[in-house]
Every structure is written in structure tokens, then in C-alpha cells.
mmCIF file of C-alpha atoms and ligand atoms in Angstrom:
data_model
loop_
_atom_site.group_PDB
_atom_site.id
_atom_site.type_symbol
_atom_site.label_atom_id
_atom_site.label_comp_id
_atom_site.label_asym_id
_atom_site.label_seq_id
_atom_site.Cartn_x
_atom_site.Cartn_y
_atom_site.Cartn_z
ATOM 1 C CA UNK A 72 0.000 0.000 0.000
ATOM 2 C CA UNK A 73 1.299 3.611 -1.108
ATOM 3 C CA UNK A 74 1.032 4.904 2.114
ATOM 4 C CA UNK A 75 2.847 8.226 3.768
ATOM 5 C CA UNK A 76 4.062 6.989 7.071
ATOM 6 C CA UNK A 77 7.419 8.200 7.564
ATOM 7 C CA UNK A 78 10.450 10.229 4.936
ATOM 8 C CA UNK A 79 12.684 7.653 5.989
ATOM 9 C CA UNK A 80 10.489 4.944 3.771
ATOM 10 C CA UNK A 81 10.840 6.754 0.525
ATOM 11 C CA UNK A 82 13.634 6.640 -1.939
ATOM 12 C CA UNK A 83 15.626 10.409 -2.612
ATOM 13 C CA UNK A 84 14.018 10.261 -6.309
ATOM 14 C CA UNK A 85 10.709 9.837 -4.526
ATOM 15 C CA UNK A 86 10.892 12.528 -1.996
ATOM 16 C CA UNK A 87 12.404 14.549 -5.062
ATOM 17 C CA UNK A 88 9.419 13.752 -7.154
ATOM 18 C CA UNK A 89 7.407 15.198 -4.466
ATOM 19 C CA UNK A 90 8.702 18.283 -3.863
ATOM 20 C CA UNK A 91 9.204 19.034 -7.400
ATOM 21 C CA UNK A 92 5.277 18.463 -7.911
ATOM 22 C CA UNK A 93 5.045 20.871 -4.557
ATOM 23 C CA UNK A 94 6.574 23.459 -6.593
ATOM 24 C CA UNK A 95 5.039 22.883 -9.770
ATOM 25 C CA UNK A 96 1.428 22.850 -8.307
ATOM 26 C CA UNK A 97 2.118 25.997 -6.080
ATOM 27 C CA UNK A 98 3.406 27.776 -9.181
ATOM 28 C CA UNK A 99 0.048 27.075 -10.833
ATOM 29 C CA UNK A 100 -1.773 28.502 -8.226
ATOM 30 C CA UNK A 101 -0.397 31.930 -8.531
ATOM 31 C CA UNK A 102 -2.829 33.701 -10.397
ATOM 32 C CA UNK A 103 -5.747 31.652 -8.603
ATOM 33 C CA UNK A 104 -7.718 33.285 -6.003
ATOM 34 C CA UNK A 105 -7.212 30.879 -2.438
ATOM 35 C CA UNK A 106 -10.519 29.163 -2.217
ATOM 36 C CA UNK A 107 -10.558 28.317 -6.044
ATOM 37 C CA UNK A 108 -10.433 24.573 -7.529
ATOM 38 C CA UNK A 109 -7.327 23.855 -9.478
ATOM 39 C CA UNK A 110 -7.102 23.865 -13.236
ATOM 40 C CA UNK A 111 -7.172 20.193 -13.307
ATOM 41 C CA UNK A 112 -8.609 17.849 -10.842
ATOM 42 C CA UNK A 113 -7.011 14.384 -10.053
ATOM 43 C CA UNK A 114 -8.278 13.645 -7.138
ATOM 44 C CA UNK A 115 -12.272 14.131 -8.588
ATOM 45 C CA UNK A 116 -14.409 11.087 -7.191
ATOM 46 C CA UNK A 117 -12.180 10.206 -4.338
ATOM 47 C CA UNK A 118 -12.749 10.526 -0.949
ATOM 48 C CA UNK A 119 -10.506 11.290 2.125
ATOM 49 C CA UNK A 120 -11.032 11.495 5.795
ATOM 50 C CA UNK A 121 -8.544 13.376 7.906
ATOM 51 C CA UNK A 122 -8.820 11.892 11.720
ATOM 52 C CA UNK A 123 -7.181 13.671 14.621
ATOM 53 C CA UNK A 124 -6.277 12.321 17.806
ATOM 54 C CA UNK A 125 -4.862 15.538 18.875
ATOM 55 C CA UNK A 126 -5.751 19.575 17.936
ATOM 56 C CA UNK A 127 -4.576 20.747 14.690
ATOM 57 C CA UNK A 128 -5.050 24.252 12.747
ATOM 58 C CA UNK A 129 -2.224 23.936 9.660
ATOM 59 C CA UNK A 130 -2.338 20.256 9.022
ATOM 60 C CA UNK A 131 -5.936 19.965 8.981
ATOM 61 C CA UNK A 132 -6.934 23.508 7.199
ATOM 62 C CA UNK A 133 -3.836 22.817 4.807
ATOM 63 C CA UNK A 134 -5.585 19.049 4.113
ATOM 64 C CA UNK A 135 -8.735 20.499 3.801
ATOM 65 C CA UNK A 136 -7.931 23.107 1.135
ATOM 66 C CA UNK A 137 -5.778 20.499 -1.114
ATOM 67 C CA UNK A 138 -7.918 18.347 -1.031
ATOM 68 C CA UNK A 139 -10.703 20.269 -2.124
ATOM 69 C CA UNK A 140 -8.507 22.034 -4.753
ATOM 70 C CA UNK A 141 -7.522 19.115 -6.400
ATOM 71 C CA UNK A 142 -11.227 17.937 -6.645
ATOM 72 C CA UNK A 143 -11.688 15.643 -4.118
ATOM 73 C CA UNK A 144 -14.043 14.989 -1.455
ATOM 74 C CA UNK A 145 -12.834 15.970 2.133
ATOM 75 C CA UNK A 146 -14.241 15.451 5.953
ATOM 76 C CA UNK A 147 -12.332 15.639 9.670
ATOM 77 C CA UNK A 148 -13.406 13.670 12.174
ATOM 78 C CA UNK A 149 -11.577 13.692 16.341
ATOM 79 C CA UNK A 150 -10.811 10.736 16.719
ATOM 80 C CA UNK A 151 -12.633 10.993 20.261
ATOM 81 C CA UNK A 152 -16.029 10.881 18.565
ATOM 82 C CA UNK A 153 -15.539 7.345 17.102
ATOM 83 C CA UNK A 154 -16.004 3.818 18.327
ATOM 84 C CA UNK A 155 -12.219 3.669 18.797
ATOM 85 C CA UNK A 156 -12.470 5.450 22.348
ATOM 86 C CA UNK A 157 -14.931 2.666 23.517
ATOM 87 C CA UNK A 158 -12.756 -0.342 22.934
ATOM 88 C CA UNK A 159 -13.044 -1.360 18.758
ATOM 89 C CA UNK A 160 -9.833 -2.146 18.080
ATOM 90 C CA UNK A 161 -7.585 -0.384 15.584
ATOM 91 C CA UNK A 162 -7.369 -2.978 13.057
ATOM 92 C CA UNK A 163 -10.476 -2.853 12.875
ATOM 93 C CA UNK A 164 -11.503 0.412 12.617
ATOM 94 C CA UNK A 165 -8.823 0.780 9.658
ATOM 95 C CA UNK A 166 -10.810 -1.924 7.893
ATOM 96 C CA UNK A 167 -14.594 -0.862 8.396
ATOM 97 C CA UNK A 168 -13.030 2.595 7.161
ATOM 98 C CA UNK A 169 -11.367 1.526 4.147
ATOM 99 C CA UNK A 170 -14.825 0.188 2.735
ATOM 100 C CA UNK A 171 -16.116 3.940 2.738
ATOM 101 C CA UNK A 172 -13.223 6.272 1.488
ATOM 102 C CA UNK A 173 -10.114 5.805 -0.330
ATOM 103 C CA UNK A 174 -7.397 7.444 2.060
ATOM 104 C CA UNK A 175 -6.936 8.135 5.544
ATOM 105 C CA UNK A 176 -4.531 11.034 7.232
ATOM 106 C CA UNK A 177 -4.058 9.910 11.209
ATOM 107 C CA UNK A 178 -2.999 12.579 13.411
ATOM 108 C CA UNK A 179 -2.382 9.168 16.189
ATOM 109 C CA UNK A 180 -1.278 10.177 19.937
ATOM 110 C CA UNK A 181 1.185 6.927 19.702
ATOM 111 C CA UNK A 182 3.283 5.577 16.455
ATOM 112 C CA UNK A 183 1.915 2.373 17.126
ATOM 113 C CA UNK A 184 -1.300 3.305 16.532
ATOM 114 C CA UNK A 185 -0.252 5.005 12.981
ATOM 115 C CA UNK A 186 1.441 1.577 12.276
ATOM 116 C CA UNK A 187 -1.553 -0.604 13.585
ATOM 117 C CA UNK A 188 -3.987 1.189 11.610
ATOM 118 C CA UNK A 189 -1.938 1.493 8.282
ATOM 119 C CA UNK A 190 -0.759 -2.755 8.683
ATOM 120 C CA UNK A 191 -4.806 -3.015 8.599
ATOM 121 C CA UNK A 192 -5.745 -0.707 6.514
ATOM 122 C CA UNK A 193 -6.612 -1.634 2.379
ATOM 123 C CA UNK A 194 -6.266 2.236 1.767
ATOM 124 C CA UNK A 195 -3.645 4.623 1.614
ATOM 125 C CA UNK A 196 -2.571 6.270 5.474
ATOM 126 C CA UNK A 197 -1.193 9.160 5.797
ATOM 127 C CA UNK A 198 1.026 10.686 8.931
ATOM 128 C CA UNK A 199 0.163 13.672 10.338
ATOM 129 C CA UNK A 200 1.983 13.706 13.620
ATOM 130 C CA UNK A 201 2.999 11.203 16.003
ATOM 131 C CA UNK A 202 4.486 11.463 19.356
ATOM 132 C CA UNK A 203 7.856 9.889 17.105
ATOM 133 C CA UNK A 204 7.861 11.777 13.867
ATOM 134 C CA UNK A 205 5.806 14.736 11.463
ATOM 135 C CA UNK A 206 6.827 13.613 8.013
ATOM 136 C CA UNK A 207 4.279 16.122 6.139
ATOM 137 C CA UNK A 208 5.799 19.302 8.552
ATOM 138 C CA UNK A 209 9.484 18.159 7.321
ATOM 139 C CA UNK A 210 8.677 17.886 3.826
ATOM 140 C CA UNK A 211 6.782 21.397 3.621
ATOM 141 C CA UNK A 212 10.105 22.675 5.199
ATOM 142 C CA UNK A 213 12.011 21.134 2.884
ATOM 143 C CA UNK A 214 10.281 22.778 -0.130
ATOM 144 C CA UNK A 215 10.664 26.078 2.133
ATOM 145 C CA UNK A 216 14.444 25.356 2.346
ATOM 146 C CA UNK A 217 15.314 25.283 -0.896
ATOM 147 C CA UNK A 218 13.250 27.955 -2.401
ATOM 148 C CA UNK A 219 15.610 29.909 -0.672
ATOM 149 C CA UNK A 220 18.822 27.951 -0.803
ATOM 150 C CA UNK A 221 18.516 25.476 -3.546
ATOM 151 C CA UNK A 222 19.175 21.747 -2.939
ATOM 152 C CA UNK A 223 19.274 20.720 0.931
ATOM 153 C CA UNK A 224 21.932 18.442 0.113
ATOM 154 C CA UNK A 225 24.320 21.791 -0.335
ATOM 155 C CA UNK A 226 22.543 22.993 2.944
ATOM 156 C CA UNK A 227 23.708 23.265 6.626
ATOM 157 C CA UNK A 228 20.605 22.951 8.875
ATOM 158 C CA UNK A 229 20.431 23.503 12.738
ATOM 159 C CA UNK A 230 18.433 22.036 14.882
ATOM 160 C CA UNK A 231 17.878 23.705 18.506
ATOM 161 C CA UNK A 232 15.675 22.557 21.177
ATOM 162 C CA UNK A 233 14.255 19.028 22.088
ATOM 163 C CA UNK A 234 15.248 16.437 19.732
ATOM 164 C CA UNK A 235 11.160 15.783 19.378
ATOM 165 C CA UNK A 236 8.943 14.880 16.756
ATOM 166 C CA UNK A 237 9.676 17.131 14.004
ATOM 167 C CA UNK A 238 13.570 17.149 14.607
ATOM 168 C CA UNK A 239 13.117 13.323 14.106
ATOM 169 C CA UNK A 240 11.659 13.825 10.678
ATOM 170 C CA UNK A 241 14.808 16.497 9.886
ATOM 171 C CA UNK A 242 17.286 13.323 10.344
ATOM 172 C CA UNK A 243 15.529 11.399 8.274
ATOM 173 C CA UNK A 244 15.433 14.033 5.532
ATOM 174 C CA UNK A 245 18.628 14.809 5.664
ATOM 175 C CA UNK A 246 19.563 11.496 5.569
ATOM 176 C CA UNK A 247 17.264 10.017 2.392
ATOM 177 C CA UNK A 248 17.893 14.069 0.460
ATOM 178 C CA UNK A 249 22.008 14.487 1.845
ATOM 179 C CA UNK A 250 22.434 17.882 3.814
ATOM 180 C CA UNK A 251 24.054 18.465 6.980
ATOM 181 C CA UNK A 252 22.478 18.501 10.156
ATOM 182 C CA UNK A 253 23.962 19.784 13.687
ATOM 183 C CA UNK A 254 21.434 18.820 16.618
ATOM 184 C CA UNK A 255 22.013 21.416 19.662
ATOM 185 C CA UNK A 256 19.901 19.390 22.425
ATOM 186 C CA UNK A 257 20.086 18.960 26.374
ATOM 187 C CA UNK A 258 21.815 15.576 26.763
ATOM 188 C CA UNK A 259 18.087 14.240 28.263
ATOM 189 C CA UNK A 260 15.882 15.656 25.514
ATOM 190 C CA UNK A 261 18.191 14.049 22.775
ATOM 191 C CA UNK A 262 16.683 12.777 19.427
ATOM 192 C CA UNK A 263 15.641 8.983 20.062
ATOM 193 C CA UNK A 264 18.468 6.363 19.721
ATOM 194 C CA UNK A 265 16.569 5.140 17.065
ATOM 195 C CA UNK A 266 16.859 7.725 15.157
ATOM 196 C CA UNK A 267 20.443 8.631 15.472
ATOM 197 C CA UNK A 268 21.038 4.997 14.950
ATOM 198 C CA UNK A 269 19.787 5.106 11.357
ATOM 199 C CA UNK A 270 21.326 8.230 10.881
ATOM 200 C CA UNK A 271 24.618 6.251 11.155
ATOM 201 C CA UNK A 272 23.560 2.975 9.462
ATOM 202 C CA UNK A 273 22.512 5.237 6.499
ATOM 203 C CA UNK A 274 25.891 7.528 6.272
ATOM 204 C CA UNK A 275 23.621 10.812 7.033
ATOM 205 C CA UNK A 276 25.850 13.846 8.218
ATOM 206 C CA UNK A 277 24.154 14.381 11.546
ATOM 207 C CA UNK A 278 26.010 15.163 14.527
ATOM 208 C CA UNK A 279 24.256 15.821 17.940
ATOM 209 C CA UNK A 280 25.847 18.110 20.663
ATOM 210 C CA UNK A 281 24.968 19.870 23.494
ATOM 211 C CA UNK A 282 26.007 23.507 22.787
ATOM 212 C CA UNK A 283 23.581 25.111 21.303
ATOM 213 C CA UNK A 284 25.910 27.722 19.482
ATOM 214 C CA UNK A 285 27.766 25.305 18.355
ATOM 215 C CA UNK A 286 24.747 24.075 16.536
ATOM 216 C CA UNK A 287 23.947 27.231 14.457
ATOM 217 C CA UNK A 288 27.528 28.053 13.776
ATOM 218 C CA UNK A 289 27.858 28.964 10.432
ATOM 219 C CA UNK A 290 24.341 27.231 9.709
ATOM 220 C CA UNK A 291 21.961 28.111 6.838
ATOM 221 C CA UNK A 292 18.850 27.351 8.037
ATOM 222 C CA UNK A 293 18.117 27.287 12.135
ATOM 223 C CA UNK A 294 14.858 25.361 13.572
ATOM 224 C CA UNK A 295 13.212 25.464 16.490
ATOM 225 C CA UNK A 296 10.156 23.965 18.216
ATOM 226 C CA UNK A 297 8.212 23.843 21.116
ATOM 227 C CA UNK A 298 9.491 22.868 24.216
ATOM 228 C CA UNK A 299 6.805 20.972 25.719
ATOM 229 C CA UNK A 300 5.223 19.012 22.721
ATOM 230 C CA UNK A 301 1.303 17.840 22.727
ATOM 231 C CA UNK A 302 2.358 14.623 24.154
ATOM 232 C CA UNK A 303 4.746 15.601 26.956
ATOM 233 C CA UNK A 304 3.800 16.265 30.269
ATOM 234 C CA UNK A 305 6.993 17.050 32.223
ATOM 235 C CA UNK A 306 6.400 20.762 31.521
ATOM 236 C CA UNK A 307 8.683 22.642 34.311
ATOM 237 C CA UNK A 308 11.293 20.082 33.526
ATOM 238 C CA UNK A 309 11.477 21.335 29.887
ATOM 239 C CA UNK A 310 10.859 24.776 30.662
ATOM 240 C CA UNK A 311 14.511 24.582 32.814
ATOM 241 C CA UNK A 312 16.489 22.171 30.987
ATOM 242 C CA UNK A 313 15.356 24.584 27.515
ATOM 243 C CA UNK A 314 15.832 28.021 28.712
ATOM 244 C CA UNK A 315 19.403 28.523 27.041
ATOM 245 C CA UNK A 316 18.460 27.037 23.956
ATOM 246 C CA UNK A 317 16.492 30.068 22.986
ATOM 247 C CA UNK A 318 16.373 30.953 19.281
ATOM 248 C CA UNK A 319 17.225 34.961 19.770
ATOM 249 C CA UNK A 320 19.519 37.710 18.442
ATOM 250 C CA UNK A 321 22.373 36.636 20.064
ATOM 251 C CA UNK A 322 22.310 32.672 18.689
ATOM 252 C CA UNK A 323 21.265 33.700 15.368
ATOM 253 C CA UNK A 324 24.182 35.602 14.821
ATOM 254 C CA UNK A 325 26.478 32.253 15.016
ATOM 255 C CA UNK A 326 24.612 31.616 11.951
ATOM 256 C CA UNK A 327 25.050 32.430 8.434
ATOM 257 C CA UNK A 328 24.337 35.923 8.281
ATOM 258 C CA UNK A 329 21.318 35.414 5.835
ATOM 259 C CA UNK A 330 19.917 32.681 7.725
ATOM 260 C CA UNK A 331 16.597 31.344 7.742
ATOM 261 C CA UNK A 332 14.740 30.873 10.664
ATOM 262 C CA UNK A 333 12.412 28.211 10.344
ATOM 263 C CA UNK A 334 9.416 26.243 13.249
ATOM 264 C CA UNK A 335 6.769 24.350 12.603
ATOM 265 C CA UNK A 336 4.556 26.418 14.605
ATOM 266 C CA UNK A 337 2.296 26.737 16.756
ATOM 267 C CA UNK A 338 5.250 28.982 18.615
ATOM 268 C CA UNK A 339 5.640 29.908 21.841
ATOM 269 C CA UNK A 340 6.964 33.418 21.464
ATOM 270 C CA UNK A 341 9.638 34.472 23.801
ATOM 271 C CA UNK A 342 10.010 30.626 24.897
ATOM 272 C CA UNK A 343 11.398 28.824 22.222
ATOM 273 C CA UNK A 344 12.135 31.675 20.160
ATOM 274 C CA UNK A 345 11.908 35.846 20.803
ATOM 275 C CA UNK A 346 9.637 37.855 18.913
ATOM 276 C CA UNK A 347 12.389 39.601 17.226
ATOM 277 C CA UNK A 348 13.406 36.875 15.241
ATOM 278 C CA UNK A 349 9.866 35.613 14.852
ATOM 279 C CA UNK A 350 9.251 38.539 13.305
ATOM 280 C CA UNK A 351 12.785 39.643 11.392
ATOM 281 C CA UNK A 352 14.149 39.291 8.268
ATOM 282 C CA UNK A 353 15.253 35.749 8.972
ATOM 283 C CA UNK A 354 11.803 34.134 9.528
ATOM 284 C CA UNK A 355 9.984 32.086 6.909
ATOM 285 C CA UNK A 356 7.465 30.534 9.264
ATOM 286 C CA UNK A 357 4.570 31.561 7.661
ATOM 287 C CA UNK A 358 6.105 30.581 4.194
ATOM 288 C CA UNK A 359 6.755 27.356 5.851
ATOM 289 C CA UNK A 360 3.071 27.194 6.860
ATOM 290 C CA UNK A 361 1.832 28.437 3.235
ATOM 291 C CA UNK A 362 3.912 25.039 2.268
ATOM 292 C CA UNK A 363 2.227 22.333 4.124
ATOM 293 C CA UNK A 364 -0.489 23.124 1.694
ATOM 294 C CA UNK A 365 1.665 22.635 -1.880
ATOM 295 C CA UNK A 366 3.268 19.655 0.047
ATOM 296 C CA UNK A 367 0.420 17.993 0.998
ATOM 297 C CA UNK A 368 -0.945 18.128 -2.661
ATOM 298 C CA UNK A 369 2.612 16.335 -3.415
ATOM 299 C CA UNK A 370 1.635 14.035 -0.915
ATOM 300 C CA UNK A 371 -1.757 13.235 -1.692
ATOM 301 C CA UNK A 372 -0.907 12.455 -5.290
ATOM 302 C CA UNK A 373 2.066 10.339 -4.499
ATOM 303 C CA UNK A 374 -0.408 8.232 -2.729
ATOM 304 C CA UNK A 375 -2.776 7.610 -5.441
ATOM 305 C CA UNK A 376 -0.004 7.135 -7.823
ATOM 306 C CA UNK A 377 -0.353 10.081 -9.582
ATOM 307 C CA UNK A 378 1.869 13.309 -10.216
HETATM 308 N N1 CP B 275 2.721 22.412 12.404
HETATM 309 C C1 CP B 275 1.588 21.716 12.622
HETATM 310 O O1 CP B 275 1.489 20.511 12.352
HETATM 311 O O2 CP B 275 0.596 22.466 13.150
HETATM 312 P P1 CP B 275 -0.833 21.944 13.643
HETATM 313 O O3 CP B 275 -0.626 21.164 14.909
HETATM 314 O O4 CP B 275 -1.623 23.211 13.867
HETATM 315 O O5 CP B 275 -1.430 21.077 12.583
HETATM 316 N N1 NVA B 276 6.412 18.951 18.398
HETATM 317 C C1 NVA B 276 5.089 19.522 18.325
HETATM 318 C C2 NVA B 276 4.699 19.791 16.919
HETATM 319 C C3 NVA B 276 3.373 20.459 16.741
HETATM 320 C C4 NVA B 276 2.982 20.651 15.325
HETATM 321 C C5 NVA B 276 4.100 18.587 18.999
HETATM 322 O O1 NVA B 276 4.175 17.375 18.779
HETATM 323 O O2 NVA B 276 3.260 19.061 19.754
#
């Protein structure tokens, strides 16, 4: 089954196949007002359900919208207001609802759940968030990346905060696309062994470390996320152990000086990062948020086989 589970799954002429069709289909929207169909519409007579486990505003709004630009049929459901709450079992649920649409996005609280549900499902499954990864986020930034700075593989990216979710998704991106990747992360809050683990196995360039200037030094691109992620709950814990890995003035300017600034949002302003660079002439967040919806066209497509 086509399905969109994690980057690490895909081959670099896949993922490049994507983001190419990203591009292209964003470039066709330019002189189309926001709310408008696309020219041509590939996904007309299919259905898709977006489920969510957990809140979302960009991945579900940026669903919605490509879906229903590229013609196809489109509803959310919480995942609290299905039978899955009251004890049916996954596998189960991922085969009474591939008899009624043709391709599911889970926003699952666990990974297992994701996997579970996409073993048992007869219909494409898409990722959109786990506690373990965000493969649609990565990809969007990815596209954002090298609008800006060409091919990631010619890229140095930084990484500062909790080695979470998102920043799992970054190793395996750099390490299917090529890139560099310096991880600035309190020793505890360290990318999963997992992770790093395939990172090695797979000859990526990422190196984890616990200075966080170290990190950005000379970097092109700096990221940042949350410190206390949907599924975390040691809050004042994070909150200490993430104060000096603040994304402000004075760490930015160990970067490149035309550095992007790039988080997945939703921020935290003046935790994670200040508003100053939020807000300066480093920041593509919201061009990173524009993204998720020309990425999850890309996506979509990829899923149904088509370009
Ligand atoms: N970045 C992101 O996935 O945002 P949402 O949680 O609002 O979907
Ligand atoms: N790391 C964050 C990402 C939110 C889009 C979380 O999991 O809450």
C-alpha cells in the first residue's frame, strides 16, 4: 500500500518527485484566487477522511484546502467521537473505514497506533503527527528550504531545542535528500536512539551536541520547536532544561548571516524563540506554513499514484 508513514520509507528520487510536484502545483496557483479549484482535478471522485487524535489548525486547514482544490471529497473527524475510544480495536476500525473512502490522514497520539492502523488498513494512510515523527511538517520545510537555498543536500541545517517529533523527521530528511544537520539538544531531551542509529547505518551527516551555538555556527537554516510538545507532560522540567536554547539575536548571529529561521509552529513566542526573530528578516514561518499546503498536494498524489 502507497502509504505516507514516515520520509525515511521513501527513496531520494521519490521525496524529489514530491517536492518538485510541490513546486510545480504551487506555481500554478499563482494567479488563482485561495478558495478556487485547481485547473485540473485528479483527485475528482475520491474521498478522504482526515482523523485527529490531537488539535490541529495547519495540518488539517492545509488538508482540507488540497484536497478540495484538487477535486476531491474531504471530511475531519476527532478521533474521540468514534467507536475507537470505547474499545473497537484499531485494526479494525482501519478496515470498516477503508470500505467507505479511499485514504486516511491519522494525526495518532502513539506511532503504534499510525502503524496498527496502516498494517490493517486496504487504503492509503497518511502521517500527520505522532508522538515519534511529522513527516508532512518536514517535507513542507524542505520545499521552504530550498526555495531559498537550492538543494538541501548543499545545505547546513540547525536544529535547537528538544530532539522531538519534528527534529526526528529532519534526520531522516537529511539522511534520504544528503544535507548536513547539527542537533544542539540537552543531553536528556536528545533525538531517540533510534533515530540517530539510522542516521549512522545510512551515512547521514548528523552530529548531535549539546552547545547550542555550536549548533547554528555557520548554519543556513536554524529550527526550532516547542518545548513541551502535545504529548509531553513534564512541563517545568522542559521549561529549565530549555531556557538557554532560545532561538534569539544573540544565537542567530552564530549563523550564516542570511539565515533562515524556520518552526513548525504553533510557537511559543519568547520561549522557544523571541519575537524579534519571529518577526525579522530571517523568519519564513509563515512561508513554511503556506507550504504544508503545496506539500500535501505532493503528498496526496504520491499516494494515489499520480503526479
Ligand atoms: N505544524 C503543525 O502541524 O501544526 P498543527 O498542529 O496546527 O497542525
Ligand atoms: N512537536 C510539536 C509539533 C506540533 C505541530 C508537537 O508534537 O506538539
Amino acid at each position: 500500500m502507497p502509504h505516507f508513514l514516515d520520509l525515511k520509507d521513501f527513496t531520494k528520487p521519490q521525496l524529489r518527485m514530491m517536492l518538485d510536484s510541490a513546486a510545480t502545483r504551487k506555481q500554478a496557483r499563482k494567479t488563482l484566487h485561495k478558495g478556487m479549484e485547481d485547473k485540473d482535478l485528479p483527485l475528482k471522485g475520491k474521498a478522504i477522511a482526515l482523523v485527529f487524535e490531537r488539535p490541529s489548525t495547519r495540518t488539517r486547514f492545509s488538508f482540507e484546502m488540497a484536497i478540495r482544490q484538487l477535486g476531491g471529497e474531504v471530511f475531519t473527524v476527532s478521533g474521540a467521537e468514534m467507536q475507537l475510544g470505547r474499545g473497537e480495536t484499531i485494526a479494525d476500525t482501519a478496515r470498516v473505514v477503508s470500505r467507505y473512502v479511499d485514504c486516511v490522514m491519522l494525526r495518532a497520539k502513539a506511532h503504534e497506533t499510525l502503524l496498527e492502523f496502516a498494517s490493517a488498513a486496504t487504503i492509503p494512510v497518511i502521517n500527520g503527527l505522532t508522538n515519534r515523527t511529522h513527516p508532512t511538517q518536514v517535507l513542507a520545510d524542505v520545499l521552504t528550504l530550498e526555495e531559498r537555498k537550492g538543494d538541501i543536500a548543499r545545505s547546513r541545517v540547525a536544529w535547537i531545542g528538544d530532539g522531538n517529533n519534528v527534529c526526528a523527521s529532519w534526520i531522516e530528511a537529511v539522511g534520504v535528500l544528503g544535507g548536513s544537520l547539527k542537533i544542539g539538544a540537552p543531553e536528556s531531551l536528545r533525538p531517540h536512539k533510534d533515530f540517530l542509529n539510522w542516521a549512522t547505518q545510512n551515512k547521514a551527516d548528523v552530529e548531535v551536541m549539546t552547545s547550542p551555538e555550536q549548533a547554528v555556527a555557520h548554519a543556513d537554516c536554524v529550527v526550532t520547536d516547542a518545548w513541551v510538545s502535545m504529548h509531553d507532560d513534564d512541563i517545568e522540567n522542559r521549561h529549565n532544561l530549555l531556557k538557554p536554547y532560545q532561538v534569539n539575536a544573540a544565537l542567530m548571529k552564530h549563523a550564516a548571516k542570511d539565515a533562515l529561521f524556520m518552526h513548525c509552529l504553533p510557537a511559543h513566542r519568547n520561549e522557544e524563540v523571541t519575537d524579534e526573530i519571529m518577526d525579522g528578516p530571517h523568519s519564513v514561518v509563515f512561508d513554511e506554513a503556506e507550504n504544508r499546503l503545496h506539500a500535501q498536494k505532493a503528498i496526496l498524489l504520491s499516494c494515489f499514484g499520480l503526479k
